Coordinates of C-alpha atoms in Angstrom, one line a residue:
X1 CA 41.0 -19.7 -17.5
X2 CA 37.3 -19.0 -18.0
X3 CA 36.1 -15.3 -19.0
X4 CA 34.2 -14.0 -15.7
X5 CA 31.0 -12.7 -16.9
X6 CA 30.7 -9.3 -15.8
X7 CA 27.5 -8.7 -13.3
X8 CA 25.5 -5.6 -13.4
X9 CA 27.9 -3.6 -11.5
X10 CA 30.9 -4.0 -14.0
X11 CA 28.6 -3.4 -17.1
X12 CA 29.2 -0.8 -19.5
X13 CA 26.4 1.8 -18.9
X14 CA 26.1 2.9 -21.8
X15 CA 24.7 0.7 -23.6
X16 CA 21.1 -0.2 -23.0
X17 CA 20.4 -4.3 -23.9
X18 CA 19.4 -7.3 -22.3
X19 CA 17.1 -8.0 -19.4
X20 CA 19.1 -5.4 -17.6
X21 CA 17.6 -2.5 -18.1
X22 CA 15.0 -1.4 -15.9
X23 CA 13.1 0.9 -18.0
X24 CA 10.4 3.1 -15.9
X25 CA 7.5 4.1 -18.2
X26 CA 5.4 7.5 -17.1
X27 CA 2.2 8.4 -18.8
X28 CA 0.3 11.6 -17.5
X29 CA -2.6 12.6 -17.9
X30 CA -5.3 15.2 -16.7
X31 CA -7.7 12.8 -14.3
X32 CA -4.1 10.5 -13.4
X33 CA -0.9 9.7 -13.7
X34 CA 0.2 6.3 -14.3
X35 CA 3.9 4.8 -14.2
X36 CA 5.4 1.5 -13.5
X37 CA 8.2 -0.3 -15.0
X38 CA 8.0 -1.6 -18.9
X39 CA 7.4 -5.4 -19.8
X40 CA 4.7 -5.4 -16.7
X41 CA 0.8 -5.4 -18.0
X42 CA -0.4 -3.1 -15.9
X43 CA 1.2 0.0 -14.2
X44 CA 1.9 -0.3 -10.2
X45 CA 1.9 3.5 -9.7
X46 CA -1.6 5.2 -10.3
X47 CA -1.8 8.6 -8.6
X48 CA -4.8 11.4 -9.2
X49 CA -3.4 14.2 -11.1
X50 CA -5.3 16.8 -8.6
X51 CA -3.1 17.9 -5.8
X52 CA -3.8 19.7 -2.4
X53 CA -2.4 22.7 -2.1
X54 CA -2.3 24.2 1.7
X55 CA -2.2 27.9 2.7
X56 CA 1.8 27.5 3.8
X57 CA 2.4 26.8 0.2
X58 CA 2.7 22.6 1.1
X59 CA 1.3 20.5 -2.0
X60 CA 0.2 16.9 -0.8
X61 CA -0.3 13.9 -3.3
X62 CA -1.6 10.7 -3.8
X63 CA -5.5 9.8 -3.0
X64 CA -5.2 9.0 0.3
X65 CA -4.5 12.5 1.3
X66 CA -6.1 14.8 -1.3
X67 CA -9.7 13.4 -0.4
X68 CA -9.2 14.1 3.6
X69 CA -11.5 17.2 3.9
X70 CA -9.2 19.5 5.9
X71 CA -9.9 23.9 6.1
X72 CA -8.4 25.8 3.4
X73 CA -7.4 23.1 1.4
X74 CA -7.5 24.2 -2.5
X75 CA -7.6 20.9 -4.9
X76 CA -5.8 22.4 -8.1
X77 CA -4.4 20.4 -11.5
X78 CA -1.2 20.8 -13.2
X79 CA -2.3 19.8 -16.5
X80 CA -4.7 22.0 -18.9
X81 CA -8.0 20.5 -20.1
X82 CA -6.2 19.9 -23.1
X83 CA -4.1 16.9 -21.4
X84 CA -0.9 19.5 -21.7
X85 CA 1.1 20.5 -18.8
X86 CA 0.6 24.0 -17.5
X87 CA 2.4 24.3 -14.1
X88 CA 5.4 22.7 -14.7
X89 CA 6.8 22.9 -11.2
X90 CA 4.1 21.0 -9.8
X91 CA 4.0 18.4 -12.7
X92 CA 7.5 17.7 -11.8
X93 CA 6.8 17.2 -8.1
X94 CA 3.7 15.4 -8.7
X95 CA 5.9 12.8 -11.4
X96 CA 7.9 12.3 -8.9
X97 CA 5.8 11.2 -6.4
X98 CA 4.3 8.7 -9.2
X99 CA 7.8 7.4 -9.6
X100 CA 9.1 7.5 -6.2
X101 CA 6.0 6.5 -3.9
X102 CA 5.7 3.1 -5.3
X103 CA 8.3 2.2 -7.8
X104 CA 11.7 3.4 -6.3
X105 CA 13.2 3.9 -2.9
X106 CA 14.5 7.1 -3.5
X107 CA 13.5 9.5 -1.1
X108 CA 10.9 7.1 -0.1
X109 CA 10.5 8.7 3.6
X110 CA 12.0 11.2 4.6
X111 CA 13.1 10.7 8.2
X112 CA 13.0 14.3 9.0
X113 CA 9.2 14.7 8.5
X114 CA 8.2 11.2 10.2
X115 CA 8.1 12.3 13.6
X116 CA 10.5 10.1 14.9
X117 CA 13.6 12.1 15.2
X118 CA 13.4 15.1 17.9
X119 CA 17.1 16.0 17.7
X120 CA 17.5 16.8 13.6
X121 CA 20.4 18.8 13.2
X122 CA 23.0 15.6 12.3
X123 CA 20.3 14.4 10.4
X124 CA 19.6 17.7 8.2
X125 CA 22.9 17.3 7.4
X126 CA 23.3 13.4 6.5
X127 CA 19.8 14.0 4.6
X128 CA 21.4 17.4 2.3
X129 CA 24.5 15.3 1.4
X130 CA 22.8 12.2 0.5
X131 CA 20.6 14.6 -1.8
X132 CA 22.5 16.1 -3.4
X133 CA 24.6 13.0 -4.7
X134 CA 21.7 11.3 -6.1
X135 CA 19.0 11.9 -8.2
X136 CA 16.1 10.5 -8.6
X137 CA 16.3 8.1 -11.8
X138 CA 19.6 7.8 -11.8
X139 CA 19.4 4.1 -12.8
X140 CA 16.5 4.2 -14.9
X141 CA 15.8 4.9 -18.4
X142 CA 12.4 6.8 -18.8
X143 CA 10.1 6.6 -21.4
X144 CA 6.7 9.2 -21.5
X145 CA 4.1 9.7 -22.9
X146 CA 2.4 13.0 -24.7
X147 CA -0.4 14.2 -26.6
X148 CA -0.5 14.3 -30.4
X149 CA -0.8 17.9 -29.8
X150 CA 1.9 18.9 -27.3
X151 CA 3.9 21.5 -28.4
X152 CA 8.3 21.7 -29.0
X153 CA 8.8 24.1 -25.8
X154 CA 6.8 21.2 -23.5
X155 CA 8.4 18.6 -25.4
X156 CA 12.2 20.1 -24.5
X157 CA 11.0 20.6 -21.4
X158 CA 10.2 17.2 -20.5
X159 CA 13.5 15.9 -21.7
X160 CA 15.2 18.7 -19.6
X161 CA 12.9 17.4 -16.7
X162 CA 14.5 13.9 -17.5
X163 CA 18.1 14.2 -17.9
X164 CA 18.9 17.3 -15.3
X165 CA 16.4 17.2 -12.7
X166 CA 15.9 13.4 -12.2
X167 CA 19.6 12.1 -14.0
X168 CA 18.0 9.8 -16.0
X169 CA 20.8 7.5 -18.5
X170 CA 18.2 7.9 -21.3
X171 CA 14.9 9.1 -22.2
X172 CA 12.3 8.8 -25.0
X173 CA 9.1 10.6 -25.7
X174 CA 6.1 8.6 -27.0
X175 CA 2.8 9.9 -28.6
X176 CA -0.2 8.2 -26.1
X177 CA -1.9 7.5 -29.3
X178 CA 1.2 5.5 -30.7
X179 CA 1.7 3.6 -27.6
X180 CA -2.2 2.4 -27.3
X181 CA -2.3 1.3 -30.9
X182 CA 1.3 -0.8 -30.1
X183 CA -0.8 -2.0 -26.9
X184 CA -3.0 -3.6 -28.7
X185 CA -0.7 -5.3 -31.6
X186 CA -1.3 -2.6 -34.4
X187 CA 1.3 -0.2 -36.0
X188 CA -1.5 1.0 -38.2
X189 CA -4.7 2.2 -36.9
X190 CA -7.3 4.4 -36.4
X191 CA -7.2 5.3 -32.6
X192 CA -10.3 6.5 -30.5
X193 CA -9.4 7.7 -27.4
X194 CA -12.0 9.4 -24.8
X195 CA -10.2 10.3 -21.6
X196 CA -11.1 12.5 -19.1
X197 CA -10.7 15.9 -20.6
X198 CA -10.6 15.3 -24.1
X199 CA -11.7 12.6 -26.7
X200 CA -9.4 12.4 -29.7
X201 CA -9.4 10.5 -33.2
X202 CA -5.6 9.6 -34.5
X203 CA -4.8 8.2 -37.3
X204 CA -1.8 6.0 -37.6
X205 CA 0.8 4.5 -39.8
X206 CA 3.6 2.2 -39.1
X207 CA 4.1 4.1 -36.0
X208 CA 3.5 7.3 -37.1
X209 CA 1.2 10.1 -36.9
X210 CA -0.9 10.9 -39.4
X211 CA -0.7 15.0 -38.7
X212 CA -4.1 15.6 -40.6
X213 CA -6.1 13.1 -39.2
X214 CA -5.2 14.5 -35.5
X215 CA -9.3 15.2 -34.1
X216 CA -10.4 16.7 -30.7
X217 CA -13.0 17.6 -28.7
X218 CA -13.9 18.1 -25.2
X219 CA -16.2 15.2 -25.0
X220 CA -14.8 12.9 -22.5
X221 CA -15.8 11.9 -18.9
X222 CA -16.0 15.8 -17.9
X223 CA -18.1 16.6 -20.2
X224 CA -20.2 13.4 -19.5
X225 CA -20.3 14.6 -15.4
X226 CA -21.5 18.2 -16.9
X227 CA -24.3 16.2 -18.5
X228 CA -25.5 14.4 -15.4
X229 CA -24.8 18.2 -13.2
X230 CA -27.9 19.1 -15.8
X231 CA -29.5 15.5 -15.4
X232 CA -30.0 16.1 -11.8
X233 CA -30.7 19.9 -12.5
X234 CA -33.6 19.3 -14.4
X235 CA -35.2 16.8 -12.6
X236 CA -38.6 17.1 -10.1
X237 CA -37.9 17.1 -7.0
X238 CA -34.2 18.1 -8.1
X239 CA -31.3 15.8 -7.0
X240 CA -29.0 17.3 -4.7
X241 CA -25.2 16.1 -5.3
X242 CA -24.3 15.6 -1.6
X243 CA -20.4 14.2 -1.3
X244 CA -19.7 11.2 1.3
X245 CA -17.5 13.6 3.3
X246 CA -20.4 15.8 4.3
X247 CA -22.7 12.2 5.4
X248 CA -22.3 11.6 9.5
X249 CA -25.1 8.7 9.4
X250 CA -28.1 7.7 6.9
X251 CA -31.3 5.7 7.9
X252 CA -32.5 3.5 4.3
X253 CA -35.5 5.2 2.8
X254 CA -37.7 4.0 0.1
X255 CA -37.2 4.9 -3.7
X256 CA -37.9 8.6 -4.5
X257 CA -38.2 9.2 -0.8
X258 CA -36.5 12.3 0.9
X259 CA -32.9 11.5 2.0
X260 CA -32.9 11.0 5.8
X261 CA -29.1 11.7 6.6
X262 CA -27.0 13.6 9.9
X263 CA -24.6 15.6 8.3
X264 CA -21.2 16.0 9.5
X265 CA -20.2 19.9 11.4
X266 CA -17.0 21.2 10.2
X267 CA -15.4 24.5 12.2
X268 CA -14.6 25.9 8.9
X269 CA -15.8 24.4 5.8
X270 CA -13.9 22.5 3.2
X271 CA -13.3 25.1 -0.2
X272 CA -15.5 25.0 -3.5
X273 CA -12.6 22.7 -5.4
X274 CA -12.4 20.3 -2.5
X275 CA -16.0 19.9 -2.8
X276 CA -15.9 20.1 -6.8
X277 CA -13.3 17.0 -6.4
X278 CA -15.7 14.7 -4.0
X279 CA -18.7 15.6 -6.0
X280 CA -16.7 14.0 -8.9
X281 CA -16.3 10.8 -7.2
X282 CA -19.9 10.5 -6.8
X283 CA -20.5 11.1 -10.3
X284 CA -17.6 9.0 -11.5
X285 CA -19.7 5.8 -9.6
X286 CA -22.5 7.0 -11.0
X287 CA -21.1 6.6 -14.5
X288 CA -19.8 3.3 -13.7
X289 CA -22.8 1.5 -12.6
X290 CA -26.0 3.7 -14.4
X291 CA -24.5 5.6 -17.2
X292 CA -25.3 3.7 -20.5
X293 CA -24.9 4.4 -24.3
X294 CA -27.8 3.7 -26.4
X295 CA -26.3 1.0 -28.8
X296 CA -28.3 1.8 -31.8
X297 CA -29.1 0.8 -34.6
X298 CA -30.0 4.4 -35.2
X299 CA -30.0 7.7 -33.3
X300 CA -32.3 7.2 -29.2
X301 CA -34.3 9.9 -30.7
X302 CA -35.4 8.7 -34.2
X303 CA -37.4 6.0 -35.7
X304 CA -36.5 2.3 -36.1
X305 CA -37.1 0.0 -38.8
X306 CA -40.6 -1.3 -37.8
X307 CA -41.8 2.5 -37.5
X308 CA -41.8 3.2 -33.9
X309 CA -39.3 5.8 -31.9
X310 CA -36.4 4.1 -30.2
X311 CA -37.1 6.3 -27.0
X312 CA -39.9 4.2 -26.5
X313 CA -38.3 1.1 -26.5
X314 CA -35.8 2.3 -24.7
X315 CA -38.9 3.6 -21.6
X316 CA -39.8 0.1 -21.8
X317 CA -36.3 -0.7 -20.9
X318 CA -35.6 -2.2 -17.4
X319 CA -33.7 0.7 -15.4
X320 CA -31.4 1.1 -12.6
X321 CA -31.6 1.8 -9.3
X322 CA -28.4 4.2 -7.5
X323 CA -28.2 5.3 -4.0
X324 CA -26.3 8.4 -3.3
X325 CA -24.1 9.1 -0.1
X326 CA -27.4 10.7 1.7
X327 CA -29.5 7.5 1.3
X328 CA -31.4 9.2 -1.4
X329 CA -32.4 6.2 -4.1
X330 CA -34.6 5.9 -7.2
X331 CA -34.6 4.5 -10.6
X332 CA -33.2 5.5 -13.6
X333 CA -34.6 4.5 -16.5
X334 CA -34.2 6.4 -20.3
X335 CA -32.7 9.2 -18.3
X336 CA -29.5 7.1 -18.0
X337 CA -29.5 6.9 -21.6
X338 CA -29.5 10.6 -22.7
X339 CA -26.7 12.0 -20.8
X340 CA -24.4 9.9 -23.0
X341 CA -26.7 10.7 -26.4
X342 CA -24.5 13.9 -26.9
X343 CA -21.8 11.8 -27.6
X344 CA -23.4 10.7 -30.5
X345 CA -26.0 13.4 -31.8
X346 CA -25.1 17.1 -30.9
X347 CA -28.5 18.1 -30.7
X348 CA -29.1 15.4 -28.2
X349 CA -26.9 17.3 -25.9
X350 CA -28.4 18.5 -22.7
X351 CA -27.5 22.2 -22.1
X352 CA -24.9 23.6 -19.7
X353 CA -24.7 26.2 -18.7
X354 CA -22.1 28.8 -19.8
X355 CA -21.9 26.8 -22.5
X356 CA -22.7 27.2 -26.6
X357 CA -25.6 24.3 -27.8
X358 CA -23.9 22.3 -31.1
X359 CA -20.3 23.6 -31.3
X360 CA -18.8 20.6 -30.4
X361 CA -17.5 17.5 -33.1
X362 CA -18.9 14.3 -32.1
X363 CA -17.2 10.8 -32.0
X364 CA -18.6 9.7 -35.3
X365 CA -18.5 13.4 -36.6
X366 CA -14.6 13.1 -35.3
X367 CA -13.8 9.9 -37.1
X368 CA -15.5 10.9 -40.4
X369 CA -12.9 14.0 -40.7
X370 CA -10.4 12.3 -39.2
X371 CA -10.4 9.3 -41.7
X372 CA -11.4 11.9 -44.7
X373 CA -8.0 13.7 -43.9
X374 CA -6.1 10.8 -45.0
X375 CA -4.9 9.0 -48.5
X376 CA -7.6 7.2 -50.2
X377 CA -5.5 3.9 -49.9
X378 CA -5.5 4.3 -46.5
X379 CA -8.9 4.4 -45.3
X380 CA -10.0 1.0 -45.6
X381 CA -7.1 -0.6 -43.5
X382 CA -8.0 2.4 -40.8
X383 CA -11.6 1.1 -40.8
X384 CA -10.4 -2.7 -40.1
X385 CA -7.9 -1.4 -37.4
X386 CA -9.9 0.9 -34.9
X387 CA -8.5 0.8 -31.5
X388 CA -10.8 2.1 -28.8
X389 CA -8.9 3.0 -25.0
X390 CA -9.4 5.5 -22.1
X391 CA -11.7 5.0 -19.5
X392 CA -14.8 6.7 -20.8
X393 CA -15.1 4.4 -23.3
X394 CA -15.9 1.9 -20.5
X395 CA -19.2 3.3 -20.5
X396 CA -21.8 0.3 -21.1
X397 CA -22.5 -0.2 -24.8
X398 CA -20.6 2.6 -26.0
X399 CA -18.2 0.2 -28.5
X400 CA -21.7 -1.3 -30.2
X401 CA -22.7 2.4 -30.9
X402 CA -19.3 3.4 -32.6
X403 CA -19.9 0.1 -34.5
X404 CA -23.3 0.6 -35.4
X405 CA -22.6 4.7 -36.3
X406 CA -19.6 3.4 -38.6
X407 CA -21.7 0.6 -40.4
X408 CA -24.3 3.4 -40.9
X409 CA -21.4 6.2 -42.0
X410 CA -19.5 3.5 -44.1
X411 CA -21.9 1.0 -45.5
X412 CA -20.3 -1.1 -47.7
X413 CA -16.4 -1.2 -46.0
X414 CA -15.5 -3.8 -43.4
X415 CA -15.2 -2.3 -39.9
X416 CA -13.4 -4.0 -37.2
X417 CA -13.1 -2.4 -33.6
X418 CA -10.7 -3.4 -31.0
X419 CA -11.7 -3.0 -27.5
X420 CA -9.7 -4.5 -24.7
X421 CA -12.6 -6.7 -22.5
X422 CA -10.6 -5.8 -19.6
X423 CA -11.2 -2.7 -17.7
X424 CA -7.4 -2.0 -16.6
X425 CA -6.5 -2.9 -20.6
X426 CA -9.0 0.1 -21.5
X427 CA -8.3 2.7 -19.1
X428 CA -4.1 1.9 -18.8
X429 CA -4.1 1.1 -22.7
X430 CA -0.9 3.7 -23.7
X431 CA 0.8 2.9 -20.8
X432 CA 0.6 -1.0 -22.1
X433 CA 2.1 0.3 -24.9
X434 CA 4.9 2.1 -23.5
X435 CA 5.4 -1.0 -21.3
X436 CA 5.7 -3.0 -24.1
X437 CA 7.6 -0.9 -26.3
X438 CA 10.8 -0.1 -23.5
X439 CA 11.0 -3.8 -22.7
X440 CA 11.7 -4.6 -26.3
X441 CA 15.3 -5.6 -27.1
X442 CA 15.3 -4.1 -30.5
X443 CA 14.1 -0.2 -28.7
X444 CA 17.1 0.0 -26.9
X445 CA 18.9 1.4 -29.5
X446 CA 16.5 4.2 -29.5
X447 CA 17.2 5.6 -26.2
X448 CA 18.4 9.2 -26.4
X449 CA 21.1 8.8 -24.3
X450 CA 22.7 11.3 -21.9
X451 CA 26.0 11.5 -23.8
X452 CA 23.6 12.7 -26.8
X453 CA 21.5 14.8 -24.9
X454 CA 24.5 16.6 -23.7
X455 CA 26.3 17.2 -27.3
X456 CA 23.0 18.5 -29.1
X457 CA 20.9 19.6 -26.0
X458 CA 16.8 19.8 -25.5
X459 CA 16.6 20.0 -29.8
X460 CA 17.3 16.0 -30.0
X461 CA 14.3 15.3 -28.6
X462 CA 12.5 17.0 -32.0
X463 CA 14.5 15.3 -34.1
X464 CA 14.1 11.9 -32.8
X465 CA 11.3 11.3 -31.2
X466 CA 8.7 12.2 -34.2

C-alpha cells in the first residue's frame, strides 16, 4: 500500500520547511507600520503609526479613524524619534492591529462592539473562552524588523511580545538595514536610508553590520516638513497651513490671490496634535508634488563651471504651481529647491526655531564617516553597492545629488547607486527584504523556535539574531 502523504494538519510542527509555512513579516516604524506575509512584493497591511487616544482611555487605529476630527481626541506615537519603541503597551496593540486588521481573522470583529447583539451576556462568555484559547499568531512564524541601534532590553522584549503574548511557533529579529540591502540583491552594501524620523548610513557585510560605520541624523521627512513650516513662515504675505478638515467649501481664486474658503464650525475644537497630524498630510503632498533636490553638479548656492551661481539657473527654472485645502495657489519656483538644500549643505539650512544652526551630519557628511569607519579593503566594494530606500528619498532628484556629491567626495573610485524606480520598492524596501528573506527554504532553519525560546529564555534572541 501507498505511504499517505501527510497534509498540513498531520505535519510535524516543528519543523519549519516547504511552502507550508506562512511566515508573517512586521516592520515598524515611526511614520508606519508595515506587515504582510513573506514571499509577497509588497506588504498588504500598512497602518500609520500615530494612534487616537480618547478621554475614556480608548486608543483607535488605522487611517480611517485617526484622521476623523472628533473633541478631545489626542494623536500620540508609540515609537521615539529615534524609530525605537517607547510605549510598549501601545506598540503591542497597535502591531496587532497591523497583523490582525488585514492579514488574519483573529479577532477580526468583535461581535460585542458591532452593534448588533443587544442581549450580550452568552456572548461575553463564548467571546472570553474563545480568547483565551487562542492567541493571536498561533500559526505563524514572525519575523521583525529593528533599528541598527535598538537596544538588548527592546530587543528581549520583542521576542517576549512574540512568543507569550501572540504564541507565535517562531520568531526572528532582522536589522531594517539588513533586510533593504537583501531587498535589493546585495549582502554587502552601503545602505542610505532617510525615513521619517531619522536618516541613517549602514554599512554592510555579508549580512552583517558593520558597528562603526552605524551613522544618524535627524534629517528625514520631519525635518524636511520643519523646513517648509519656515518656508511658509518667511514668506510675504505668509502662507497659512490650513488642514482639509477645517475647509467647508472653496471658490477658485487666481495665483497669489487671498484664499476664498467657508470654514467648517466645530462645538469644541479638535486638539493641537490632531491638527499637528492633518497639517502633516498637507505638507507630506506638498513634498510629493513641489519639493525638489537640486541635483548638482555642485552646491544651489555656489558657482558652476562657466562662472555663474547655480541659484540663478535654478530662478530661471520653470516652477510649480500647488493649491492648498483653502484654494490658496501660487508658484513655486527656487523656493522649492532650498527646503531640501539642508540636506546637502548645513549652512543651507533654513532655521527653526528651537533649534541649533549646523549641528546636524548631512547625507554626504554621513556617508563620508560612515565609509571612513570601515577597512580600507572595504571601501571600494561599499562605493559600487549603495542602496538608497525610505520614502524621503523619493524626493525628485535626490539620488542624482548623492551621486553627484559622491563623484565630487570620491573622485577617482567607481560609484554605483541602487534606487528602486518604483515608489512602493523605495518606501517598503526592508520589508521586501524581510519578505524575501522568511520565504527562503534555506532560513527556516533559523527560526528561533518556541522549544528554544523556552529552554534559554528572552537572552537567545542576543545570541542569534546578531
Amino acid at each position: 500500500m501507498a505511504a499517505q502523504t501527510l497534509n498540513s494538519s498531520m505535519q510535524p510542527t516543528d519543523v519549519y520547511g516547504g511552502d507550508e509555512v506562512s511566515a508573517i513579516v512586521l516592520d515598524p516604524g515611526y511614520s508606519s507600520v508595515r506587515a504582510g506575509f513573506a514571499g509577497e512584493d509588497a506588504p498588504k497591511s500598512f497602518v500609520n503609526s500615530h494612534y487616537g487616544a480618547t478621554p475614556d482611555g480608548r486608543l483607535i487605529f488605522g487611517d480611517d479613524a485617526i484622521h476623523n476630527p472628533q473633541a478631545n481626541l489626542e494623536i500620540r506615537n508609540p515609537m521615539s524619534k529615534e524609530g525605537i519603541v517607547e510605549d510598549w503597551d501601545t506598540a503591542t496593540s497597535l502591531w496587532e492591529y497591523a497583523i490582525t486588521s488585514r492579514l488574519t481573522s483573529f479577532k477580526q470583529a468583535d461581535p460585542r462592539h458591532n452593534g448588533l447583539n443587544d442581549d450580550n451576556k452568552d456572548l461575553e462568555m463564548e467571546m472570553e473562552a474563545v480568547e483565551e484559547g487562542e492567541k493571536a499568531l498561533e500559526e505563524h512564524p514572525l519575523l521583525m524588523t529593528e533599528t541598527a541601534w535598538n537596544s538588548v532590553k527592546n530587543r528581549e522584549r520583542s521576542i517576549e511580545i512574540a512568543m507569550e503574548s501572540w504564541g507565535c511557533p517562531a520568531f526572528w529579529l532582522a536589522r531594517n538595514c539588513v533586510m533593504a540591502a537583501f531587498g535589493s540583491g546585495k549582502a554587502t552594501a552601503l545602505v542610505v536610508d532617510v525615513g521619517a524620523s531619522t536618516a541613517s548610513v549602514i554599512g554592510i557585510h555579508d549580512g552583517l553590520i558593520l558597528k562603526k560605520s552605524v551613522q544618524r541624523s535627524n534629517l528625514g521627512g520631519n525635518w524636511l516638513s520643519s523646513q517648509l513650516r519656515s518656508l511658509f513662515a518667511s514668506q510675504d504675505p505668509k502662507v497659512e497651513l490650513i488642514p482639509h478638515y477645517m475647509i467647508a467649501s472653496k471658490t477658485p481664486v487666481d495665483a497669489g490671490a487671498p484664499a476664498q474658503a467657508i470654514y467648517r464650525k466645530y462645538e469644541k475644537e479638535p486638539t493641537e496634535s490632531f491638527r499637528a497630524l492633518e497639517e502633516e498630510r498637507v505638507l507630506t503632498e506638498f513634498k510629493e508634488s513641489v519639493v525638489q533636490v537640486w541635483s548638482g553638479p555642485g552646491r544651489l548656492n555656489s558657482m558652476n563651471a562657466t562662472g555663474s551661481n547655480n541659484l540663478d539657473y535654478a530662478r530661471s527654472q520653470p516652477g510649480r504651481v500647488f493649491e492648498f485645502p483653502d484654494g490658496a495657489n501660487q508658484m513655486w519656483g527656487v523656493e522649492r529647491l532650498t527646503v531640501a538644500e539642508g540636506m546637502w549643505d548645513e549652512k543651507a539650512a533654513l532655521p527653526v526655531p528651537n533649534e541649533q544652526p549646523g549641528t546636524k551630519m548631512t547625507i554626504p557628511e554621513m556617508v563620508k564617516a560612515s565609509i571612513s569607519a570601515v577597512d580600507m579593503d572595504l571601501r571600494a566594494h561599499l562605493l559600487q553597492n549603495i542602496v538608497v530606500t525610505g520614502g524621503t528619498t523619493l524626493v525628485n532628484g535626490f539620488t542624482d545629488r548623492l551621486n553627484n556629491e559622491l563623484t565630487a567626495m570620491y573622485p577617482g573610485a567607481r560609484i554605483k547607486i541602487q534606487a528602486a524606480g518604483l515608489t512602493a520598492e523605495r518606501r517598503f524596501g526592508s520589508w521586501i527584504g524581510g519578505s524575501i528573506l522568511g520565504s527562503l527554504g534555506t532560513f527556516h532553519q533559523m527560526w528561533i523556535s518556541k522549544a528554544e525560546y523556552q529552554e534559554f529564555g528572552a537572552g537567545v534572541v542576543e545570541k542569534r539574531c546578531k
